[in-house]
XYZ file of C-alpha atoms in Angstrom:
410
model
C -21.055 -15.910 14.272
C -19.846 -13.979 17.288
C -16.260 -15.008 16.558
C -16.585 -13.941 12.958
C -18.006 -10.569 13.938
C -15.358 -10.036 16.602
C -12.473 -10.753 14.233
C -14.058 -8.709 11.465
C -14.553 -5.603 13.610
C -11.255 -5.836 15.481
C -9.126 -6.241 12.383
C -11.274 -3.700 10.564
C -10.466 -1.215 13.328
C -6.798 -2.220 13.097
C -6.840 -1.400 9.376
C -8.640 1.909 10.056
C -6.051 3.115 12.578
C -3.043 1.848 10.629
C -4.049 3.556 7.386
C -5.049 6.680 9.308
C -1.446 6.906 10.512
C 0.026 6.069 7.107
C -2.097 8.634 5.273
C -1.421 11.304 7.892
C 2.331 10.867 7.580
C 2.665 10.345 3.825
C -0.315 12.000 2.090
C 1.514 15.330 1.977
C 5.029 13.983 2.492
C 6.336 15.430 -0.776
C 4.905 18.845 0.139
C 6.262 18.538 3.687
C 9.738 17.728 2.376
C 9.533 20.681 -0.006
C 8.070 23.270 2.373
C 9.481 22.220 5.754
C 12.614 20.443 4.617
C 13.382 22.874 1.773
C 14.176 20.063 -0.670
C 14.113 20.179 -4.460
C 12.155 17.629 -6.487
C 15.359 15.669 -7.095
C 16.199 15.593 -3.372
C 12.617 14.579 -2.583
C 13.024 11.749 -5.070
C 16.155 10.643 -3.177
C 14.131 10.380 0.047
C 11.462 8.281 -1.670
C 14.169 6.100 -3.214
C 15.692 5.557 0.229
C 12.309 4.470 1.593
C 12.010 2.018 -1.296
C 15.537 0.658 -0.735
C 14.782 0.047 2.919
C 11.452 -1.562 2.102
C 12.992 -4.093 -0.264
C 15.473 -5.080 2.427
C 12.599 -5.760 4.818
C 9.943 -7.295 2.558
C 11.456 -10.722 1.748
C 12.334 -11.133 5.427
C 8.886 -10.012 6.601
C 7.192 -12.311 4.079
C 9.088 -15.453 5.086
C 8.730 -14.699 8.807
C 5.013 -13.962 8.394
C 4.379 -17.341 6.742
C 6.448 -19.019 9.456
C 4.550 -17.292 12.296
C 1.153 -17.996 10.760
C -1.497 -16.606 13.118
C 0.906 -15.392 15.782
C 0.978 -11.599 16.153
C 4.678 -11.038 16.894
C 5.362 -9.149 13.681
C 2.295 -6.948 14.095
C 3.442 -5.985 17.601
C 6.818 -5.008 16.149
C 5.185 -2.583 13.692
C 2.861 -1.107 16.324
C 5.806 -0.493 18.649
C 7.649 1.459 15.958
C 4.557 3.500 15.041
C 4.218 4.870 18.570
C 7.348 6.954 17.934
C 6.131 8.473 14.640
C 5.436 11.870 16.287
C 8.886 12.401 17.819
C 10.518 11.188 14.621
C 8.812 13.750 12.356
C 8.882 16.635 14.842
C 12.348 16.329 16.373
C 14.533 13.990 14.342
C 13.841 14.154 10.598
C 13.787 18.002 10.235
C 17.222 18.225 11.865
C 18.575 15.476 9.620
C 17.240 17.192 6.489
C 19.020 20.411 7.401
C 22.220 18.596 8.362
C 22.827 15.998 5.673
C 20.384 14.856 2.992
C 22.082 11.451 2.611
C 21.975 10.755 6.352
C 18.338 11.871 6.411
C 17.574 9.524 3.520
C 19.261 6.564 5.237
C 17.624 7.017 8.659
C 14.276 8.233 7.317
C 14.173 5.482 4.736
C 15.003 2.797 7.301
C 12.253 3.898 9.687
C 9.471 4.763 7.234
C 10.345 1.820 5.017
C 9.792 -0.549 7.947
C 6.519 0.828 9.319
C 4.843 1.617 5.987
C 6.173 0.372 2.640
C 7.900 -2.655 4.133
C 5.418 -3.545 6.850
C 2.090 -3.038 5.113
C 2.427 -6.209 3.055
C 2.946 -8.375 6.139
C -0.034 -6.737 7.844
C -2.286 -7.179 4.812
C -1.194 -10.785 4.275
C -1.831 -11.596 7.947
C -5.331 -10.129 7.939
C -6.082 -11.747 4.566
C -5.189 -15.092 6.141
C -7.488 -14.332 9.091
C -10.314 -13.431 6.688
C -10.110 -16.888 5.065
C -10.223 -18.640 8.407
C -13.162 -16.556 9.651
C -15.155 -16.737 6.398
C -15.354 -13.068 5.441
C -14.062 -11.382 2.302
C -10.735 -9.566 2.628
C -12.146 -6.636 0.654
C -14.875 -6.138 3.253
C -12.400 -5.719 6.101
C -9.864 -3.776 3.978
C -12.524 -1.104 3.402
C -11.885 0.088 6.949
C -8.430 1.117 5.766
C -10.023 3.376 3.172
C -12.235 4.941 5.812
C -9.228 5.548 8.057
C -7.285 7.130 5.200
C -10.274 9.310 4.291
C -10.616 10.613 7.838
C -6.877 11.167 7.957
C -6.743 13.098 4.678
C -9.551 15.372 5.856
C -7.768 16.103 9.129
C -4.356 16.404 7.478
C -5.585 18.748 4.748
C -6.827 21.240 7.355
C -3.839 20.963 9.695
C -1.032 20.878 7.138
C -0.977 24.608 6.440
C -1.531 25.627 10.066
C 0.184 23.115 12.371
C 1.752 20.102 10.624
C 3.442 18.923 13.852
C 0.027 18.193 15.338
C -0.571 15.666 12.550
C 2.310 13.536 13.752
C 1.395 13.736 17.439
C -2.128 12.590 16.577
C -0.549 9.706 14.652
C 1.405 8.606 17.728
C -1.782 8.626 19.787
C -3.500 6.563 17.090
C -0.628 4.053 17.350
C -1.325 3.657 21.069
C -4.958 2.866 20.230
C -3.655 0.418 17.637
C -1.836 -1.449 20.407
C -5.039 -1.638 22.452
C -6.982 -3.069 19.500
C -4.285 -5.647 18.760
C -4.309 -6.788 22.386
C -8.026 -7.628 22.075
C -7.571 -9.523 18.788
C -7.318 -13.014 20.267
C -7.778 -15.787 17.707
C -9.265 -19.206 18.366
C -6.791 -21.458 20.197
C -7.622 -24.380 17.909
C -6.675 -22.331 14.871
C -3.373 -21.330 16.438
C -2.695 -24.937 17.416
C -3.516 -26.068 13.881
C -1.209 -23.383 12.581
C 1.750 -24.738 14.567
C 1.001 -28.354 13.700
C 0.930 -27.666 9.960
C 4.009 -25.473 9.628
C 6.055 -28.539 8.655
C 3.763 -29.129 5.674
C 5.221 -26.161 3.815
C 7.545 -27.817 1.267
C 11.249 -27.215 1.754
C 12.746 -24.994 -0.905
C 9.297 -23.751 -1.943
C 10.338 -20.111 -1.717
C 13.340 -20.714 -3.975
C 11.106 -22.636 -6.374
C 9.104 -19.450 -6.974
C 12.018 -18.038 -8.920
C 11.744 -20.720 -11.599
C 7.975 -20.365 -11.901
C 7.122 -18.425 -15.062
C 3.702 -17.442 -13.682
C 5.488 -15.692 -10.839
C 7.726 -13.738 -13.215
C 4.839 -12.704 -15.463
C 3.117 -11.386 -12.337
C 6.286 -9.484 -11.373
C 6.482 -8.055 -14.905
C 3.001 -6.598 -14.489
C 3.848 -5.202 -11.073
C 7.048 -3.522 -12.290
C 5.710 -2.184 -15.570
C 2.359 -0.972 -14.311
C 2.105 -0.852 -10.507
C 5.590 0.517 -9.904
C 5.273 3.184 -12.617
C 1.977 4.298 -11.102
C 3.399 4.539 -7.584
C 6.320 6.662 -8.789
C 3.906 8.913 -10.692
C 1.764 9.376 -7.585
C 4.651 10.237 -5.225
C 5.000 13.882 -6.255
C 1.543 14.319 -7.768
C 0.460 16.617 -4.849
C 3.208 19.068 -5.839
C 2.048 19.018 -9.471
C -1.591 19.359 -8.422
C -0.977 22.638 -6.553
C 0.367 24.221 -9.772
C -3.202 24.429 -11.108
C -4.278 26.882 -8.376
C -3.555 30.515 -7.619
C -1.599 29.646 -4.472
C 0.030 26.502 -3.156
C -2.017 26.840 0.042
C -5.290 26.807 -1.901
C -4.142 23.846 -3.940
C -3.187 21.937 -0.793
C -6.583 22.600 0.785
C -8.451 21.458 -2.330
C -6.219 18.404 -2.633
C -6.974 17.378 0.951
C -10.733 17.695 0.442
C -10.518 15.880 -2.881
C -8.558 13.001 -1.381
C -11.185 12.673 1.347
C -13.896 12.299 -1.294
C -11.725 9.942 -3.306
C -11.088 7.622 -0.376
C -14.762 7.443 0.537
C -15.425 6.461 -3.075
C -12.668 3.870 -2.722
C -14.502 2.442 0.283
C -17.638 1.950 -1.815
C -15.684 0.282 -4.620
C -13.789 -1.846 -2.084
C -17.083 -3.279 -0.814
C -18.078 -4.186 -4.376
C -14.612 -5.350 -5.470
C -14.862 -9.001 -4.268
C -18.139 -9.522 -6.137
C -16.799 -7.873 -9.308
C -13.568 -9.883 -9.274
C -15.320 -13.165 -8.455
C -17.490 -12.611 -11.521
C -14.862 -11.528 -14.053
C -11.678 -13.106 -12.665
C -8.483 -11.763 -11.120
C -6.593 -11.406 -14.407
C -9.259 -9.236 -16.041
C -9.380 -7.140 -12.887
C -5.615 -6.581 -13.001
C -5.785 -5.592 -16.676
C -8.675 -3.215 -15.969
C -6.657 -1.585 -13.171
C -3.676 -1.257 -15.522
C -5.696 0.599 -18.153
C -7.144 2.985 -15.565
C -3.687 3.710 -14.136
C -2.240 4.306 -17.614
C -5.086 6.646 -18.559
C -4.697 8.657 -15.361
C -0.947 9.127 -15.856
C -1.327 10.088 -19.521
C -4.249 12.354 -18.694
C -2.159 14.194 -16.136
C 0.337 14.951 -18.890
C -2.306 16.801 -20.928
C -4.368 18.305 -18.076
C -5.067 22.003 -18.575
C -7.079 23.059 -15.545
C -8.118 22.289 -11.955
C -11.333 20.489 -12.939
C -9.659 18.020 -15.287
C -6.800 17.276 -12.901
C -9.291 16.814 -10.058
C -11.323 14.301 -12.075
C -8.138 12.410 -12.857
C -7.325 12.312 -9.155
C -10.738 10.781 -8.424
C -9.999 7.973 -10.903
C -7.729 6.589 -8.211
C -10.926 5.474 -6.442
C -12.060 3.147 -9.221
C -8.699 1.434 -9.626
C -6.903 0.914 -6.303
C -9.595 -1.202 -4.554
C -9.877 -3.504 -7.574
C -6.089 -3.863 -7.747
C -5.642 -4.641 -4.038
C -8.310 -7.343 -3.932
C -7.384 -8.745 -7.355
C -3.754 -9.260 -6.314
C -4.732 -11.518 -3.410
C -7.272 -13.426 -5.497
C -4.705 -13.840 -8.283
C -2.235 -15.286 -5.764
C -4.923 -17.590 -4.353
C -5.768 -18.931 -7.814
C -2.244 -19.441 -9.077
C 0.048 -20.186 -6.134
C 0.289 -22.246 -2.927
C -1.709 -20.405 -0.266
C 0.727 -21.548 2.422
C 3.189 -19.093 0.863
C 0.721 -16.241 0.355
C 2.623 -13.712 2.481
C 5.931 -14.528 0.790
C 4.433 -14.242 -2.690
C 2.618 -11.011 -1.854
C 5.612 -9.322 -0.235
C 8.186 -10.473 -2.785
C 6.101 -10.587 -5.967
C 4.049 -7.461 -5.350
C 5.446 -5.211 -2.622
C 9.139 -6.059 -3.057
C 9.011 -5.808 -6.854
C 7.380 -2.368 -6.730
C 9.980 -1.078 -4.294
C 12.878 -2.389 -6.388
C 11.566 -0.447 -9.356
C 10.975 2.649 -7.231
C 14.615 2.720 -6.123
C 15.662 3.649 -9.631
C 12.559 5.374 -10.944
C 11.879 7.759 -8.042
C 15.137 9.645 -8.487
C 14.942 9.493 -12.301
C 11.361 10.785 -12.282
C 12.273 13.520 -9.784
C 15.079 14.653 -12.065
C 12.694 14.651 -15.052
C 10.270 16.880 -13.148
C 13.106 19.394 -12.559
C 14.408 19.259 -16.141
C 11.673 18.511 -18.687
C 8.681 19.208 -16.432
C 5.842 17.161 -14.992
C 3.787 16.999 -18.188
C 6.483 15.447 -20.374
C 7.507 13.071 -17.601
C 3.900 11.903 -17.122
C 3.423 11.276 -20.840
C 6.491 9.017 -20.860
C 5.517 7.181 -17.669
C 1.941 6.698 -18.888
C 3.101 5.269 -22.200
C 5.311 2.732 -20.429
C 2.456 1.654 -18.140
C 0.114 1.263 -21.122
C 2.598 -0.911 -23.019
C 3.067 -3.241 -20.055
C -0.694 -3.433 -19.476
C -1.252 -4.589 -23.054
C 1.650 -7.044 -22.773
C 0.154 -8.501 -19.577
C -3.053 -9.331 -21.420
C -1.052 -12.103 -23.108
C 1.383 -13.101 -20.348
C -0.658 -13.284 -17.127
C -2.218 -16.737 -16.561
C -5.987 -16.832 -16.879
C -6.736 -19.262 -14.038
C -9.786 -18.148 -12.063
C -10.567 -20.952 -9.598
C -9.420 -20.388 -6.030
C -7.373 -23.149 -4.441
C -8.628 -24.919 -1.336
C -8.816 -22.571 1.611
C -8.856 -25.208 4.333
C -6.728 -24.338 7.363
C -4.029 -26.848 6.471
C -3.628 -25.278 3.019
C -3.461 -21.725 4.284
C -1.055 -21.926 7.164
């Protein structure tokens, strides 16, 4: 029991600090690029597209390496090392690049942020999900610490953004140092690590390539592209749209920060309940539920007419994201070989979303500048709804989880 508790709390703290940093640096990134960088919505979309391009270059590599490393922490140390420099990057490097050359800023910014956040998060989540199986605790229970970290971060960020945004990034670098300390204490059982090395050869040769002729895999990707990717693109510049409902952008930013704090605490509650809900109703139904909520929120944003309505729509994020995150892992567990869980998660879920974002981020940004946010959201919401309905018939309905013995996981 002591080992279970130690792993649970250490990796919970790891999640808390990691998502604190991510939220601090990206929660108001679109506003930061607009206000500090002086970018238009189209140029902001280019930056987000660059991050997505970089992420898709990393994700297949990170997924394969993560499955190969098993319980070894080499990849996690790589991400932590990069995160330590997040403060200098945002304070000294990126602002200069934005004022010098937007394309150069997109390439360098995308490469760095794509590695530590969009590209790296999947490997981190897959690693800790593997640890949760081996230590007999639900992934959703440890992932809730990430919500708490993001909630704390959004509260701090919302108050510092309008007064001293540079301080946000220096705090993030200090949090990364603490992240390194936590990771150094996360020592897994030697027998598990030995078992991990002994069983690496059991992963079938060519199994990764075989995924691409598996129709269940492609139906999963279809859902991710048509629903998850659309939702991510919609949410990228939502903070900018949100501030339009208030007398001043500063007031809107303050309200948004407080609202996100509330939303993430609500997410934490739902995250605790998510494993029980999904175990009862099945991963497929959970994915469909999340798709309908996402579609409704996007469409609702297109017809919102006041701060109260748009705020309620923002809070809907709390009843969808936790279900989606846990359901994705349970769907993979029920339908695919668990020895390839990191590869499937990073390629089928993370990689697929980023591929779609490459094209959609810039297109959506251009739509915001030309036809406006409302019309763009109505189109995006309609697409997400269509793919959600389609997935009701295409996603496999298997609910039983495959054996989670060590030799089948690693």
